[in-house]
Amino acid sequence: MLIDDEPLKDKSQEETKTRGLLLFVVLTVFAQLLIMNPNYFNTLLEQEVKEAYPALGETKWINLTNRTDEAFTFVLIDSGFKDRYLDKITRDTENPNPIAKKFETLLPLAHRFANNVQVVIYQFIHRAGLMMDWFWLLVPFFIAQIASAVYYWRIRAYSFGTTTKARMLILKKFSKTILLIGLIYFLIPAFYPPASPYLPVLMLIGLGVLMKKQIKTFQKFI
C-alpha cells in the first residue's frame, strides 16, 4: 500500500516557515537593540505610556504604571540581571592585553545595547499589563463568542456536511498571523505611539473571533 506523504510534506514546510519567521523576528529585535538610538527609543516609550492614559482612564493608568514600575524593578534590579550582565558588558577594562584594549572600541555599542535592553524590558512589561487590562474589559465579549460558537457547533453536530480542509488551513494561518503580530507588538518599538494602546484590543478581538471559528469547526458528533 502506498502512503500519501503530502500531509507530512505540508507540515514540514509549515514548520520551516514558522521557524524562519521566528528567526527573522529574533534577528530584527537583536538588530534593533544594536542600532536604535536609546534616547529616541526611550522617547517613543514615554509617549506610548502617556497615550495609554486617555485610553484607560486615570485610575487604571496609575495602577498600570505602578505595576509596571514594580515588575521592572524586580526583573532588572532585584533579580541581579543588571548587575550581573548589563553592567559587566559596559564596564571599562583595565586589562593591558592589546586584544582587550581593542574591545574597548565596542563600548559605545555595548552601552547602546544595554540601554535598549532595559527599554525593551519596560516596554514588554507595560504592554503585557495593558493587554491584561483590556482582556478583563473584553471578558463579556469572549463569553459571548464562546457561547455563540458552542450553540452553532451543537446545531451542526447533527447536520450533514463537514468543514473543508481549506477552511481549516485558513483558520490556522490566521491564528499564526495574529500570534506573530502579537510577538512583534511586544518587542518592536511603537513608531506611532497614539495607536499603540489600542493594538491589544484589535489583537484580542481577532483572537476571540478565531476562537469562535475554531470551536465551530471542531469535529462533529456522529
mmCIF file of C-alpha atoms in Angstrom:
data_model
loop_
_atom_site.group_PDB
_atom_site.id
_atom_site.type_symbol
_atom_site.label_atom_id
_atom_site.label_comp_id
_atom_site.label_asym_id
_atom_site.label_seq_id
_atom_site.Cartn_x
_atom_site.Cartn_y
_atom_site.Cartn_z
ATOM 1 C CA MET A 1 0.000 0.000 0.000
ATOM 2 C CA LEU A 2 1.298 3.434 -0.934
ATOM 3 C CA ILE A 3 1.321 6.036 1.810
ATOM 4 C CA ASP A 4 0.424 9.579 0.915
ATOM 5 C CA ASP A 5 3.243 11.721 2.253
ATOM 6 C CA GLU A 6 1.761 15.055 1.127
ATOM 7 C CA PRO A 7 0.371 15.930 4.609
ATOM 8 C CA LEU A 8 3.822 15.249 6.097
ATOM 9 C CA LYS A 9 5.472 17.479 3.494
ATOM 10 C CA ASP A 10 2.936 20.248 4.109
ATOM 11 C CA LYS A 11 3.509 20.014 7.861
ATOM 12 C CA SER A 12 7.283 20.094 7.399
ATOM 13 C CA GLN A 13 7.040 23.145 5.138
ATOM 14 C CA GLU A 14 4.803 24.934 7.633
ATOM 15 C CA GLU A 15 7.228 24.213 10.467
ATOM 16 C CA THR A 16 10.127 25.500 8.372
ATOM 17 C CA LYS A 17 8.251 28.713 7.576
ATOM 18 C CA THR A 18 7.365 29.177 11.248
ATOM 19 C CA ARG A 19 10.990 28.727 12.323
ATOM 20 C CA GLY A 20 12.089 31.128 9.600
ATOM 21 C CA LEU A 21 9.649 33.800 10.763
ATOM 22 C CA LEU A 22 10.681 33.374 14.401
ATOM 23 C CA LEU A 23 14.346 33.623 13.431
ATOM 24 C CA PHE A 24 13.585 36.775 11.435
ATOM 25 C CA VAL A 25 11.839 38.337 14.453
ATOM 26 C CA VAL A 26 14.732 37.425 16.771
ATOM 27 C CA LEU A 27 17.320 38.891 14.381
ATOM 28 C CA THR A 28 15.216 42.028 13.901
ATOM 29 C CA VAL A 29 14.969 42.553 17.653
ATOM 30 C CA PHE A 30 18.704 41.968 18.096
ATOM 31 C CA ALA A 31 19.481 44.467 15.318
ATOM 32 C CA GLN A 32 17.113 46.944 16.929
ATOM 33 C CA LEU A 33 18.995 46.665 20.225
ATOM 34 C CA LEU A 34 22.300 47.414 18.488
ATOM 35 C CA ILE A 35 21.180 50.123 16.075
ATOM 36 C CA MET A 36 18.441 52.227 17.669
ATOM 37 C CA ASN A 37 19.362 55.418 19.466
ATOM 38 C CA PRO A 38 18.498 54.774 23.149
ATOM 39 C CA ASN A 39 17.245 58.353 23.657
ATOM 40 C CA TYR A 40 14.885 58.082 20.687
ATOM 41 C CA PHE A 41 13.753 54.618 21.780
ATOM 42 C CA ASN A 42 13.081 55.867 25.297
ATOM 43 C CA THR A 43 11.165 58.898 23.965
ATOM 44 C CA LEU A 44 8.913 56.611 21.919
ATOM 45 C CA LEU A 45 8.230 54.525 25.008
ATOM 46 C CA GLU A 46 7.445 57.584 27.143
ATOM 47 C CA GLN A 47 4.960 58.788 24.523
ATOM 48 C CA GLU A 48 3.416 55.324 24.352
ATOM 49 C CA VAL A 49 2.920 55.220 28.130
ATOM 50 C CA LYS A 50 1.329 58.693 28.067
ATOM 51 C CA GLU A 51 -1.016 57.688 25.240
ATOM 52 C CA ALA A 52 -2.390 54.894 27.437
ATOM 53 C CA TYR A 53 -3.781 57.500 29.864
ATOM 54 C CA PRO A 54 -6.802 58.612 27.779
ATOM 55 C CA ALA A 55 -7.387 55.035 26.653
ATOM 56 C CA LEU A 56 -7.581 53.546 30.164
ATOM 57 C CA GLY A 57 -8.570 56.460 32.361
ATOM 58 C CA GLU A 58 -6.716 57.874 35.333
ATOM 59 C CA THR A 59 -7.226 55.080 37.882
ATOM 60 C CA LYS A 60 -6.373 52.182 35.581
ATOM 61 C CA TRP A 61 -3.434 54.089 34.100
ATOM 62 C CA ILE A 62 -1.937 54.817 37.524
ATOM 63 C CA ASN A 63 -2.383 51.173 38.548
ATOM 64 C CA LEU A 64 -0.783 50.014 35.293
ATOM 65 C CA THR A 65 2.257 52.284 35.620
ATOM 66 C CA ASN A 66 2.755 51.322 39.280
ATOM 67 C CA ARG A 67 2.603 47.620 38.434
ATOM 68 C CA THR A 68 4.985 48.146 35.520
ATOM 69 C CA ASP A 69 7.498 50.024 37.668
ATOM 70 C CA GLU A 70 7.393 47.331 40.363
ATOM 71 C CA ALA A 71 7.783 44.478 37.867
ATOM 72 C CA PHE A 72 10.569 46.328 36.035
ATOM 73 C CA THR A 73 12.494 46.853 39.278
ATOM 74 C CA PHE A 74 12.080 43.196 40.189
ATOM 75 C CA VAL A 75 13.172 41.870 36.784
ATOM 76 C CA LEU A 76 16.078 44.249 36.254
ATOM 77 C CA ILE A 77 17.386 45.167 39.724
ATOM 78 C CA ASP A 78 16.159 42.694 42.338
ATOM 79 C CA SER A 79 16.939 39.704 40.131
ATOM 80 C CA GLY A 80 20.525 40.899 39.685
ATOM 81 C CA PHE A 81 20.207 40.920 35.892
ATOM 82 C CA LYS A 82 21.530 44.471 35.541
ATOM 83 C CA ASP A 83 24.412 43.975 37.965
ATOM 84 C CA ARG A 84 25.481 40.550 36.672
ATOM 85 C CA TYR A 85 25.128 41.104 32.951
ATOM 86 C CA LEU A 86 24.325 44.604 31.688
ATOM 87 C CA ASP A 87 26.809 46.410 33.930
ATOM 88 C CA LYS A 88 29.565 43.942 33.107
ATOM 89 C CA ILE A 89 29.380 44.382 29.340
ATOM 90 C CA THR A 90 29.570 48.168 29.726
ATOM 91 C CA ARG A 91 32.417 48.216 32.248
ATOM 92 C CA ASP A 92 35.778 49.671 31.214
ATOM 93 C CA THR A 93 38.525 47.080 31.157
ATOM 94 C CA GLU A 94 41.847 47.502 32.952
ATOM 95 C CA ASN A 95 43.406 44.573 31.129
ATOM 96 C CA PRO A 96 46.585 45.728 29.335
ATOM 97 C CA ASN A 97 46.234 42.969 26.760
ATOM 98 C CA PRO A 98 46.057 44.550 23.248
ATOM 99 C CA ILE A 99 43.082 42.367 22.327
ATOM 100 C CA ALA A 100 41.211 43.509 25.432
ATOM 101 C CA LYS A 101 42.024 47.104 24.536
ATOM 102 C CA LYS A 102 40.618 46.542 21.066
ATOM 103 C CA PHE A 103 37.301 45.556 22.613
ATOM 104 C CA GLU A 104 37.139 48.953 24.322
ATOM 105 C CA THR A 105 36.203 50.393 20.946
ATOM 106 C CA LEU A 106 32.979 48.385 21.198
ATOM 107 C CA LEU A 107 31.961 50.022 24.467
ATOM 108 C CA PRO A 108 29.635 52.603 22.834
ATOM 109 C CA LEU A 109 27.831 49.742 21.099
ATOM 110 C CA ALA A 110 27.670 47.815 24.375
ATOM 111 C CA HIS A 111 26.209 50.848 26.165
ATOM 112 C CA ARG A 112 23.595 51.229 23.437
ATOM 113 C CA PHE A 113 22.727 47.548 23.642
ATOM 114 C CA ALA A 114 22.450 47.606 27.471
ATOM 115 C CA ASN A 115 20.258 50.718 27.468
ATOM 116 C CA ASN A 116 17.980 49.374 24.739
ATOM 117 C CA VAL A 117 17.578 46.061 26.575
ATOM 118 C CA GLN A 118 16.243 47.977 29.573
ATOM 119 C CA VAL A 119 13.814 49.912 27.375
ATOM 120 C CA VAL A 120 12.578 46.691 25.744
ATOM 121 C CA ILE A 121 12.048 45.060 29.142
ATOM 122 C CA TYR A 122 9.992 48.017 30.385
ATOM 123 C CA GLN A 123 8.100 48.120 27.075
ATOM 124 C CA PHE A 124 7.295 44.407 27.278
ATOM 125 C CA ILE A 125 6.042 44.650 30.879
ATOM 126 C CA HIS A 126 3.960 47.745 30.127
ATOM 127 C CA ARG A 127 2.321 46.171 27.081
ATOM 128 C CA ALA A 128 1.663 42.884 28.877
ATOM 129 C CA GLY A 129 -0.085 44.788 31.676
ATOM 130 C CA LEU A 130 -2.013 46.868 29.137
ATOM 131 C CA MET A 131 -3.163 43.747 27.322
ATOM 132 C CA MET A 132 -4.362 42.178 30.586
ATOM 133 C CA ASP A 133 -6.362 45.320 31.405
ATOM 134 C CA TRP A 134 -8.036 45.164 28.006
ATOM 135 C CA PHE A 135 -8.576 41.422 28.400
ATOM 136 C CA TRP A 136 -10.609 41.876 31.588
ATOM 137 C CA LEU A 137 -12.707 44.542 29.882
ATOM 138 C CA LEU A 138 -13.349 42.163 26.976
ATOM 139 C CA VAL A 139 -14.332 39.141 29.109
ATOM 140 C CA PRO A 140 -18.062 39.596 28.213
ATOM 141 C CA PHE A 141 -17.075 39.621 24.533
ATOM 142 C CA PHE A 142 -15.142 36.338 24.902
ATOM 143 C CA ILE A 143 -18.032 34.728 26.797
ATOM 144 C CA ALA A 144 -20.445 35.777 24.053
ATOM 145 C CA GLN A 145 -18.113 34.390 21.353
ATOM 146 C CA ILE A 146 -17.751 31.038 23.135
ATOM 147 C CA ALA A 147 -21.482 30.727 23.837
ATOM 148 C CA SER A 148 -22.355 31.558 20.238
ATOM 149 C CA ALA A 149 -19.772 29.105 18.878
ATOM 150 C CA VAL A 150 -20.907 26.243 21.129
ATOM 151 C CA TYR A 151 -24.544 26.856 20.203
ATOM 152 C CA TYR A 152 -23.676 26.828 16.488
ATOM 153 C CA TRP A 153 -21.493 23.732 16.901
ATOM 154 C CA ARG A 154 -24.278 21.808 18.661
ATOM 155 C CA ILE A 155 -26.648 22.587 15.770
ATOM 156 C CA ARG A 156 -24.104 21.454 13.174
ATOM 157 C CA ALA A 157 -23.316 18.292 15.136
ATOM 158 C CA TYR A 158 -26.462 16.698 13.753
ATOM 159 C CA SER A 159 -26.376 18.160 10.239
ATOM 160 C CA PHE A 160 -24.813 16.761 7.081
ATOM 161 C CA GLY A 161 -21.528 18.025 5.728
ATOM 162 C CA THR A 162 -18.259 18.905 7.365
ATOM 163 C CA THR A 163 -15.647 21.601 7.438
ATOM 164 C CA THR A 164 -13.375 21.661 4.421
ATOM 165 C CA LYS A 165 -9.633 21.213 4.803
ATOM 166 C CA ALA A 166 -9.038 24.523 3.019
ATOM 167 C CA ARG A 167 -11.121 26.381 5.589
ATOM 168 C CA MET A 168 -9.249 24.764 8.462
ATOM 169 C CA LEU A 169 -5.912 25.736 6.885
ATOM 170 C CA ILE A 170 -7.089 29.331 6.501
ATOM 171 C CA LEU A 171 -8.088 29.483 10.177
ATOM 172 C CA LYS A 172 -4.729 28.017 11.151
ATOM 173 C CA LYS A 173 -2.862 30.600 9.084
ATOM 174 C CA PHE A 174 -4.902 33.440 10.587
ATOM 175 C CA SER A 175 -4.150 32.135 14.082
ATOM 176 C CA LYS A 176 -0.403 32.040 13.377
ATOM 177 C CA THR A 177 -0.550 35.511 11.836
ATOM 178 C CA ILE A 178 -2.185 37.015 14.922
ATOM 179 C CA LEU A 179 0.311 35.275 17.203
ATOM 180 C CA LEU A 180 3.189 36.604 15.088
ATOM 181 C CA ILE A 181 1.730 40.125 15.208
ATOM 182 C CA GLY A 182 1.412 39.761 18.977
ATOM 183 C CA LEU A 183 5.058 38.727 19.274
ATOM 184 C CA ILE A 184 6.169 41.678 17.149
ATOM 185 C CA TYR A 185 3.947 44.017 19.160
ATOM 186 C CA PHE A 186 5.676 43.092 22.414
ATOM 187 C CA LEU A 187 9.213 43.533 21.050
ATOM 188 C CA ILE A 188 9.200 46.229 18.364
ATOM 189 C CA PRO A 189 9.100 49.978 19.201
ATOM 190 C CA ALA A 190 5.872 51.886 18.721
ATOM 191 C CA PHE A 191 6.828 54.248 15.895
ATOM 192 C CA TYR A 192 3.276 55.670 16.075
ATOM 193 C CA PRO A 193 2.582 55.837 19.843
ATOM 194 C CA PRO A 194 -1.069 57.075 19.627
ATOM 195 C CA ALA A 195 -2.105 53.737 18.081
ATOM 196 C CA SER A 196 -0.184 51.534 20.500
ATOM 197 C CA PRO A 197 -2.726 51.406 23.382
ATOM 198 C CA TYR A 198 -5.422 50.133 21.025
ATOM 199 C CA LEU A 199 -3.453 47.400 19.253
ATOM 200 C CA PRO A 200 -4.067 44.883 22.093
ATOM 201 C CA VAL A 201 -7.821 45.428 21.653
ATOM 202 C CA LEU A 202 -7.631 44.567 17.964
ATOM 203 C CA MET A 203 -5.488 41.501 18.667
ATOM 204 C CA LEU A 204 -7.800 40.264 21.433
ATOM 205 C CA ILE A 205 -10.886 40.770 19.275
ATOM 206 C CA GLY A 206 -9.161 38.904 16.445
ATOM 207 C CA LEU A 207 -8.293 36.045 18.807
ATOM 208 C CA GLY A 208 -11.881 35.969 20.059
ATOM 209 C CA VAL A 209 -13.269 35.711 16.531
ATOM 210 C CA LEU A 210 -10.756 32.995 15.625
ATOM 211 C CA MET A 211 -11.562 31.116 18.825
ATOM 212 C CA LYS A 212 -15.224 31.178 17.834
ATOM 213 C CA LYS A 213 -14.386 29.881 14.349
ATOM 214 C CA GLN A 214 -12.203 27.110 15.792
ATOM 215 C CA ILE A 215 -14.920 25.930 18.193
ATOM 216 C CA LYS A 216 -17.489 25.975 15.383
ATOM 217 C CA THR A 217 -15.267 23.766 13.223
ATOM 218 C CA PHE A 218 -14.494 21.089 15.821
ATOM 219 C CA GLN A 219 -15.210 17.600 14.552
ATOM 220 C CA LYS A 220 -18.918 16.875 14.778
ATOM 221 C CA PHE A 221 -20.530 14.084 16.760
ATOM 222 C CA ILE A 222 -21.531 11.060 14.667
#
